[in-house]
Amino acid sequence: MAESKKELSKAQKREVERPQGVENLSDTPVFTPKADILETDTDVTVMLDLPGADEESVDVSLEKNVLTIRGRVPQPVLEGYDLVYSEYAVGNYERAFTLSEEIDRNQIQATVKNGVLRLVLPKAKEAQTKKIPIKTG
Amino acid sequence: MFWRGLGNPWAGFREIDRLFRDLQRIFSEYDRSTASYVYPAVNIYSGKDGAVVTAELPGMEIGDIEISVVGNTLTIQGNRKLEEHERTWHRRECPYGEFTRTLDLPFTIDRDKVEARLNKGILAINLPRAEEDKPRKIPVKAS
């Protein structure tokens, strides 16, 4: 059982890696949410699995070129019940992405549904079609 | 292989170190490639009247999940569908596809009273213990 538990946690939730010597202040674990990133001609979409988080508990902030996503998930409390078997831990989420120059910083949209955060990062107009004509010298 | 290193006492170590790193790399890749892991992970809470099973299933609607109960066995089945197709994928970490998870509980479940809720990507199934399965108190009389 212990072996399968280890494999599960490895496969499903990954704790945030901190630089050596930096520790988490609270007991609550912090996980790196899984992400899907896809691109079209007009935008880049990032989808993150944040089970337990909603629009109230997710923070998306942009500082310089770094887009940071934080989600807070409270520990579940079930009145009259005790946790007897556990394969996954509940904790907060944290992940950051560096944006490329082509993203229009003022048009970023974020929505949460069914525990999935969807970030639509539109490309700036001038970045969408940047064809450089090549002339003969 | 190692005899070559006799001239330089460190060469052998370097060789071992390299082999060790190669092995580590092979095993870590093997780890990542084993895609068929148990999904979803569950937590089980136990109470006086039954149990509650929770699982993290982000990106799913209640209609995508099927829950069945037979005796003391609970089965959770589902399919997380992938929406986008004609796009360039840069990263794909989120799990998609069909899954089945079966759990045996230590009591008979009252199948008529099973309730399941999906909230913020977390599935919670309330499994009440069948009345006839509950322990009975046998009064002890003095003879």
PDB file of N, CA, C and O in Angstrom, chain A residues 29-85:
ATOM      1  N   PRO A  29       1.105  21.934   2.412  1.00  0.00           N
ATOM      2  CA  PRO A  29       1.988  21.736   1.261  1.00  0.00           C
ATOM      3  C   PRO A  29       1.609  22.664   0.111  1.00  0.00           C
ATOM      4  O   PRO A  29       0.466  23.105   0.006  1.00  0.00           O
ATOM      5  N   VAL A  30       2.587  22.979  -0.722  1.00  0.00           N
ATOM      6  CA  VAL A  30       2.323  23.804  -1.908  1.00  0.00           C
ATOM      7  C   VAL A  30       2.670  22.964  -3.134  1.00  0.00           C
ATOM      8  O   VAL A  30       3.778  22.442  -3.238  1.00  0.00           O
ATOM      9  N   PHE A  31       1.703  22.822  -4.030  1.00  0.00           N
ATOM     10  CA  PHE A  31       1.883  21.976  -5.202  1.00  0.00           C
ATOM     11  C   PHE A  31       2.058  22.805  -6.466  1.00  0.00           C
ATOM     12  O   PHE A  31       1.556  23.923  -6.569  1.00  0.00           O
ATOM     13  N   THR A  32       2.763  22.199  -7.417  1.00  0.00           N
ATOM     14  CA  THR A  32       2.867  22.797  -8.748  1.00  0.00           C
ATOM     15  C   THR A  32       1.700  22.246  -9.553  1.00  0.00           C
ATOM     16  O   THR A  32       1.642  21.052  -9.802  1.00  0.00           O
ATOM     17  N   PRO A  33       0.744  23.082  -9.939  1.00  0.00           N
ATOM     18  CA  PRO A  33      -0.376  22.528 -10.689  1.00  0.00           C
ATOM     19  C   PRO A  33       0.056  22.069 -12.081  1.00  0.00           C
ATOM     20  O   PRO A  33       0.965  22.648 -12.668  1.00  0.00           O
ATOM     21  N   LYS A  34      -0.590  21.026 -12.569  1.00  0.00           N
ATOM     22  CA  LYS A  34      -0.298  20.547 -13.916  1.00  0.00           C
ATOM     23  C   LYS A  34      -0.835  21.543 -14.925  1.00  0.00           C
ATOM     24  O   LYS A  34      -1.875  22.156 -14.699  1.00  0.00           O
ATOM     25  N   ALA A  35      -0.116  21.701 -16.018  1.00  0.00           N
ATOM     26  CA  ALA A  35      -0.512  22.718 -16.999  1.00  0.00           C
ATOM     27  C   ALA A  35      -0.491  22.172 -18.412  1.00  0.00           C
ATOM     28  O   ALA A  35       0.320  21.318 -18.764  1.00  0.00           O
ATOM     29  N   ASP A  36      -1.439  22.678 -19.201  1.00  0.00           N
ATOM     30  CA  ASP A  36      -1.455  22.433 -20.640  1.00  0.00           C
ATOM     31  C   ASP A  36      -1.230  23.785 -21.286  1.00  0.00           C
ATOM     32  O   ASP A  36      -1.862  24.764 -20.892  1.00  0.00           O
ATOM     33  N   ILE A  37      -0.362  23.852 -22.266  1.00  0.00           N
ATOM     34  CA  ILE A  37      -0.146  25.117 -22.963  1.00  0.00           C
ATOM     35  C   ILE A  37      -0.331  24.885 -24.447  1.00  0.00           C
ATOM     36  O   ILE A  37       0.290  23.992 -25.024  1.00  0.00           O
ATOM     37  N   LEU A  38      -1.235  25.660 -25.031  1.00  0.00           N
ATOM     38  CA  LEU A  38      -1.423  25.527 -26.468  1.00  0.00           C
ATOM     39  C   LEU A  38      -1.476  26.885 -27.134  1.00  0.00           C
ATOM     40  O   LEU A  38      -1.808  27.885 -26.508  1.00  0.00           O
ATOM     41  N   GLU A  39      -1.146  26.894 -28.396  1.00  0.00           N
ATOM     42  CA  GLU A  39      -0.995  28.155 -29.103  1.00  0.00           C
ATOM     43  C   GLU A  39      -1.750  28.145 -30.433  1.00  0.00           C
ATOM     44  O   GLU A  39      -1.785  27.138 -31.130  1.00  0.00           O
ATOM     45  N   THR A  40      -2.367  29.286 -30.738  1.00  0.00           N
ATOM     46  CA  THR A  40      -2.937  29.488 -32.062  1.00  0.00           C
ATOM     47  C   THR A  40      -2.259  30.730 -32.648  1.00  0.00           C
ATOM     48  O   THR A  40      -1.376  31.301 -32.028  1.00  0.00           O
ATOM     49  N   ASP A  41      -2.740  31.171 -33.809  1.00  0.00           N
ATOM     50  CA  ASP A  41      -2.139  32.349 -34.435  1.00  0.00           C
ATOM     51  C   ASP A  41      -2.383  33.604 -33.607  1.00  0.00           C
ATOM     52  O   ASP A  41      -1.606  34.548 -33.643  1.00  0.00           O
ATOM     53  N   THR A  42      -3.509  33.612 -32.846  1.00  0.00           N
ATOM     54  CA  THR A  42      -3.876  34.827 -32.131  1.00  0.00           C
ATOM     55  C   THR A  42      -3.594  34.818 -30.631  1.00  0.00           C
ATOM     56  O   THR A  42      -3.514  35.872 -30.022  1.00  0.00           O
ATOM     57  N   ASP A  43      -3.508  33.629 -30.038  1.00  0.00           N
ATOM     58  CA  ASP A  43      -3.263  33.617 -28.594  1.00  0.00           C
ATOM     59  C   ASP A  43      -2.536  32.366 -28.105  1.00  0.00           C
ATOM     60  O   ASP A  43      -2.372  31.397 -28.848  1.00  0.00           O
ATOM     61  N   VAL A  44      -2.161  32.452 -26.841  1.00  0.00           N
ATOM     62  CA  VAL A  44      -1.580  31.298 -26.145  1.00  0.00           C
ATOM     63  C   VAL A  44      -2.531  31.001 -24.993  1.00  0.00           C
ATOM     64  O   VAL A  44      -2.907  31.905 -24.247  1.00  0.00           O
ATOM     65  N   THR A  45      -2.969  29.749 -24.886  1.00  0.00           N
ATOM     66  CA  THR A  45      -3.878  29.373 -23.804  1.00  0.00           C
ATOM     67  C   THR A  45      -3.141  28.464 -22.826  1.00  0.00           C
ATOM     68  O   THR A  45      -2.480  27.512 -23.234  1.00  0.00           O
ATOM     69  N   VAL A  46      -3.268  28.803 -21.540  1.00  0.00           N
ATOM     70  CA  VAL A  46      -2.669  27.989 -20.488  1.00  0.00           C
ATOM     71  C   VAL A  46      -3.812  27.458 -19.636  1.00  0.00           C
ATOM     72  O   VAL A  46      -4.663  28.220 -19.188  1.00  0.00           O
ATOM     73  N   MET A  47      -3.865  26.143 -19.461  1.00  0.00           N
ATOM     74  CA  MET A  47      -4.883  25.546 -18.606  1.00  0.00           C
ATOM     75  C   MET A  47      -4.192  24.838 -17.455  1.00  0.00           C
ATOM     76  O   MET A  47      -3.270  24.053 -17.666  1.00  0.00           O
ATOM     77  N   LEU A  48      -4.640  25.162 -16.244  1.00  0.00           N
ATOM     78  CA  LEU A  48      -4.015  24.578 -15.057  1.00  0.00           C
ATOM     79  C   LEU A  48      -5.053  23.831 -14.225  1.00  0.00           C
ATOM     80  O   LEU A  48      -6.138  24.350 -13.984  1.00  0.00           O
ATOM     81  N   ASP A  49      -4.685  22.640 -13.795  1.00  0.00           N
ATOM     82  CA  ASP A  49      -5.562  21.861 -12.918  1.00  0.00           C
ATOM     83  C   ASP A  49      -5.387  22.337 -11.485  1.00  0.00           C
ATOM     84  O   ASP A  49      -4.334  22.139 -10.887  1.00  0.00           O
ATOM     85  N   LEU A  50      -6.447  22.976 -10.975  1.00  0.00           N
ATOM     86  CA  LEU A  50      -6.402  23.471  -9.593  1.00  0.00           C
ATOM     87  C   LEU A  50      -7.615  22.942  -8.835  1.00  0.00           C
ATOM     88  O   LEU A  50      -8.484  23.720  -8.432  1.00  0.00           O
ATOM     89  N   PRO A  51      -7.713  21.617  -8.655  1.00  0.00           N
ATOM     90  CA  PRO A  51      -8.906  21.113  -7.977  1.00  0.00           C
ATOM     91  C   PRO A  51      -9.059  21.700  -6.575  1.00  0.00           C
ATOM     92  O   PRO A  51      -8.086  21.769  -5.827  1.00  0.00           O
ATOM     93  N   GLY A  52     -10.275  22.145  -6.289  1.00  0.00           N
ATOM     94  CA  GLY A  52     -10.558  22.733  -4.982  1.00  0.00           C
ATOM     95  C   GLY A  52     -10.494  24.242  -4.968  1.00  0.00           C
ATOM     96  O   GLY A  52     -10.879  24.871  -3.999  1.00  0.00           O
ATOM     97  N   ALA A  53      -9.999  24.836  -6.052  1.00  0.00           N
ATOM     98  CA  ALA A  53      -9.895  26.295  -6.099  1.00  0.00           C
ATOM     99  C   ALA A  53     -11.011  26.873  -6.983  1.00  0.00           C
ATOM    100  O   ALA A  53     -11.477  26.219  -7.911  1.00  0.00           O
ATOM    101  N   ASP A  54     -11.431  28.094  -6.687  1.00  0.00           N
ATOM    102  CA  ASP A  54     -12.429  28.785  -7.506  1.00  0.00           C
ATOM    103  C   ASP A  54     -12.003  30.231  -7.708  1.00  0.00           C
ATOM    104  O   ASP A  54     -10.885  30.614  -7.318  1.00  0.00           O
ATOM    105  N   GLU A  55     -12.882  31.034  -8.311  1.00  0.00           N
ATOM    106  CA  GLU A  55     -12.519  32.413  -8.640  1.00  0.00           C
ATOM    107  C   GLU A  55     -12.147  33.244  -7.405  1.00  0.00           C
ATOM    108  O   GLU A  55     -11.388  34.200  -7.485  1.00  0.00           O
ATOM    109  N   GLU A  56     -12.658  32.833  -6.249  1.00  0.00           N
ATOM    110  CA  GLU A  56     -12.363  33.557  -5.015  1.00  0.00           C
ATOM    111  C   GLU A  56     -10.963  33.237  -4.495  1.00  0.00           C
ATOM    112  O   GLU A  56     -10.329  34.082  -3.865  1.00  0.00           O
ATOM    113  N   SER A  57     -10.532  32.021  -4.743  1.00  0.00           N
ATOM    114  CA  SER A  57      -9.288  31.574  -4.104  1.00  0.00           C
ATOM    115  C   SER A  57      -8.088  31.504  -5.048  1.00  0.00           C
ATOM    116  O   SER A  57      -7.026  31.060  -4.646  1.00  0.00           O
ATOM    117  N   VAL A  58      -8.294  31.948  -6.286  1.00  0.00           N
ATOM    118  CA  VAL A  58      -7.167  31.951  -7.223  1.00  0.00           C
ATOM    119  C   VAL A  58      -6.709  33.383  -7.456  1.00  0.00           C
ATOM    120  O   VAL A  58      -7.526  34.286  -7.647  1.00  0.00           O
ATOM    121  N   ASP A  59      -5.401  33.572  -7.415  1.00  0.00           N
ATOM    122  CA  ASP A  59      -4.818  34.883  -7.703  1.00  0.00           C
ATOM    123  C   ASP A  59      -3.911  34.749  -8.910  1.00  0.00           C
ATOM    124  O   ASP A  59      -3.066  33.864  -8.948  1.00  0.00           O
ATOM    125  N   VAL A  60      -4.109  35.636  -9.858  1.00  0.00           N
ATOM    126  CA  VAL A  60      -3.216  35.661 -11.003  1.00  0.00           C
ATOM    127  C   VAL A  60      -2.585  37.049 -11.011  1.00  0.00           C
ATOM    128  O   VAL A  60      -3.295  38.053 -11.005  1.00  0.00           O
ATOM    129  N   SER A  61      -1.263  37.104 -10.960  1.00  0.00           N
ATOM    130  CA  SER A  61      -0.639  38.416 -10.962  1.00  0.00           C
ATOM    131  C   SER A  61       0.487  38.464 -11.986  1.00  0.00           C
ATOM    132  O   SER A  61       1.109  37.452 -12.299  1.00  0.00           O
ATOM    133  N   LEU A  62       0.695  39.650 -12.483  1.00  0.00           N
ATOM    134  CA  LEU A  62       1.725  39.845 -13.497  1.00  0.00           C
ATOM    135  C   LEU A  62       2.705  40.889 -12.995  1.00  0.00           C
ATOM    136  O   LEU A  62       2.323  42.010 -12.664  1.00  0.00           O
ATOM    137  N   GLU A  63       3.940  40.478 -12.888  1.00  0.00           N
ATOM    138  CA  GLU A  63       4.961  41.426 -12.460  1.00  0.00           C
ATOM    139  C   GLU A  63       6.113  41.321 -13.440  1.00  0.00           C
ATOM    140  O   GLU A  63       6.713  40.266 -13.605  1.00  0.00           O
ATOM    141  N   LYS A  64       6.392  42.435 -14.054  1.00  0.00           N
ATOM    142  CA  LYS A  64       7.363  42.467 -15.153  1.00  0.00           C
ATOM    143  C   LYS A  64       6.953  41.421 -16.188  1.00  0.00           C
ATOM    144  O   LYS A  64       5.875  41.506 -16.730  1.00  0.00           O
ATOM    145  N   ASN A  65       7.769  40.406 -16.396  1.00  0.00           N
ATOM    146  CA  ASN A  65       7.419  39.408 -17.403  1.00  0.00           C
ATOM    147  C   ASN A  65       6.901  38.119 -16.806  1.00  0.00           C
ATOM    148  O   ASN A  65       6.694  37.146 -17.503  1.00  0.00           O
ATOM    149  N   VAL A  66       6.727  38.115 -15.481  1.00  0.00           N
ATOM    150  CA  VAL A  66       6.392  36.858 -14.814  1.00  0.00           C
ATOM    151  C   VAL A  66       4.916  36.832 -14.404  1.00  0.00           C
ATOM    152  O   VAL A  66       4.440  37.689 -13.669  1.00  0.00           O
ATOM    153  N   LEU A  67       4.230  35.830 -14.925  1.00  0.00           N
ATOM    154  CA  LEU A  67       2.823  35.629 -14.603  1.00  0.00           C
ATOM    155  C   LEU A  67       2.771  34.555 -13.519  1.00  0.00           C
ATOM    156  O   LEU A  67       3.224  33.431 -13.726  1.00  0.00           O
ATOM    157  N   THR A  68       2.260  34.942 -12.350  1.00  0.00           N
ATOM    158  CA  THR A  68       2.239  34.006 -11.220  1.00  0.00           C
ATOM    159  C   THR A  68       0.808  33.616 -10.891  1.00  0.00           C
ATOM    160  O   THR A  68      -0.073  34.469 -10.812  1.00  0.00           O
ATOM    161  N   ILE A  69       0.605  32.332 -10.701  1.00  0.00           N
ATOM    162  CA  ILE A  69      -0.710  31.802 -10.349  1.00  0.00           C
ATOM    163  C   ILE A  69      -0.610  31.205  -8.959  1.00  0.00           C
ATOM    164  O   ILE A  69       0.278  30.402  -8.679  1.00  0.00           O
ATOM    165  N   ARG A  70      -1.512  31.652  -8.088  1.00  0.00           N
ATOM    166  CA  ARG A  70      -1.550  31.105  -6.735  1.00  0.00           C
ATOM    167  C   ARG A  70      -2.980  30.690  -6.427  1.00  0.00           C
ATOM    168  O   ARG A  70      -3.912  31.429  -6.717  1.00  0.00           O
ATOM    169  N   GLY A  71      -3.124  29.540  -5.829  1.00  0.00           N
ATOM    170  CA  GLY A  71      -4.456  29.078  -5.437  1.00  0.00           C
ATOM    171  C   GLY A  71      -4.427  28.581  -4.012  1.00  0.00           C
ATOM    172  O   GLY A  71      -3.501  27.883  -3.624  1.00  0.00           O
ATOM    173  N   ARG A  72      -5.421  28.994  -3.251  1.00  0.00           N
ATOM    174  CA  ARG A  72      -5.487  28.541  -1.855  1.00  0.00           C
ATOM    175  C   ARG A  72      -6.635  27.543  -1.707  1.00  0.00           C
ATOM    176  O   ARG A  72      -7.769  27.818  -2.123  1.00  0.00           O
ATOM    177  N   VAL A  73      -6.321  26.408  -1.149  1.00  0.00           N
ATOM    178  CA  VAL A  73      -7.351  25.393  -0.929  1.00  0.00           C
ATOM    179  C   VAL A  73      -7.347  25.022   0.547  1.00  0.00           C
ATOM    180  O   VAL A  73      -6.335  24.560   1.067  1.00  0.00           O
ATOM    181  N   PRO A  74      -8.469  25.272   1.234  1.00  0.00           N
ATOM    182  CA  PRO A  74      -8.513  24.926   2.661  1.00  0.00           C
ATOM    183  C   PRO A  74      -8.544  23.412   2.868  1.00  0.00           C
ATOM    184  O   PRO A  74      -8.991  22.668   1.994  1.00  0.00           O
ATOM    185  N   GLN A  75      -8.067  22.972   4.016  1.00  0.00           N
ATOM    186  CA  GLN A  75      -8.115  21.543   4.351  1.00  0.00           C
ATOM    187  C   GLN A  75      -9.577  21.148   4.569  1.00  0.00           C
ATOM    188  O   GLN A  75     -10.305  21.838   5.267  1.00  0.00           O
ATOM    189  N   PRO A  76     -10.006  20.050   3.928  1.00  0.00           N
ATOM    190  CA  PRO A  76     -11.421  19.680   4.091  1.00  0.00           C
ATOM    191  C   PRO A  76     -11.735  19.210   5.507  1.00  0.00           C
ATOM    192  O   PRO A  76     -10.929  18.511   6.123  1.00  0.00           O
ATOM    193  N   VAL A  77     -12.867  19.643   5.986  1.00  0.00           N
ATOM    194  CA  VAL A  77     -13.328  19.213   7.309  1.00  0.00           C
ATOM    195  C   VAL A  77     -14.698  18.578   7.129  1.00  0.00           C
ATOM    196  O   VAL A  77     -15.627  19.205   6.639  1.00  0.00           O
ATOM    197  N   LEU A  78     -14.825  17.315   7.479  1.00  0.00           N
ATOM    198  CA  LEU A  78     -16.109  16.625   7.374  1.00  0.00           C
ATOM    199  C   LEU A  78     -16.588  16.318   8.783  1.00  0.00           C
ATOM    200  O   LEU A  78     -15.983  15.504   9.493  1.00  0.00           O
ATOM    201  N   GLU A  79     -17.636  17.011   9.148  1.00  0.00           N
ATOM    202  CA  GLU A  79     -18.185  16.880  10.494  1.00  0.00           C
ATOM    203  C   GLU A  79     -18.578  15.421  10.771  1.00  0.00           C
ATOM    204  O   GLU A  79     -19.340  14.833  10.006  1.00  0.00           O
ATOM    205  N   GLY A  80     -18.042  14.858  11.829  1.00  0.00           N
ATOM    206  CA  GLY A  80     -18.392  13.495  12.224  1.00  0.00           C
ATOM    207  C   GLY A  80     -17.645  12.407  11.475  1.00  0.00           C
ATOM    208  O   GLY A  80     -17.935  11.225  11.644  1.00  0.00           O
ATOM    209  N   TYR A  81     -16.685  12.814  10.624  1.00  0.00           N
ATOM    210  CA  TYR A  81     -15.919  11.824   9.868  1.00  0.00           C
ATOM    211  C   TYR A  81     -14.423  12.015  10.120  1.00  0.00           C
ATOM    212  O   TYR A  81     -13.962  13.131  10.345  1.00  0.00           O
ATOM    213  N   ASP A  82     -13.690  10.905  10.067  1.00  0.00           N
ATOM    214  CA  ASP A  82     -12.234  10.954  10.212  1.00  0.00           C
ATOM    215  C   ASP A  82     -11.585  10.420   8.949  1.00  0.00           C
ATOM    216  O   ASP A  82     -12.069   9.447   8.369  1.00  0.00           O
ATOM    217  N   LEU A  83     -10.480  11.051   8.577  1.00  0.00           N
ATOM    218  CA  LEU A  83      -9.731  10.574   7.412  1.00  0.00           C
ATOM    219  C   LEU A  83      -9.052   9.263   7.797  1.00  0.00           C
ATOM    220  O   LEU A  83      -8.235   9.214   8.712  1.00  0.00           O
ATOM    221  N   VAL A  84      -9.423   8.176   7.107  1.00  0.00           N
ATOM    222  CA  VAL A  84      -8.865   6.872   7.478  1.00  0.00           C
ATOM    223  C   VAL A  84      -7.882   6.344   6.436  1.00  0.00           C
ATOM    224  O   VAL A  84      -7.080   5.461   6.719  1.00  0.00           O
ATOM    225  N   TYR A  85      -7.962   6.866   5.231  1.00  0.00           N
ATOM    226  CA  TYR A  85      -7.067   6.399   4.176  1.00  0.00           C
ATOM    227  C   TYR A  85      -6.828   7.554   3.213  1.00  0.00           C
ATOM    228  O   TYR A  85      -7.772   8.210   2.784  1.00  0.00           O
TER     229      TYR A  85
END
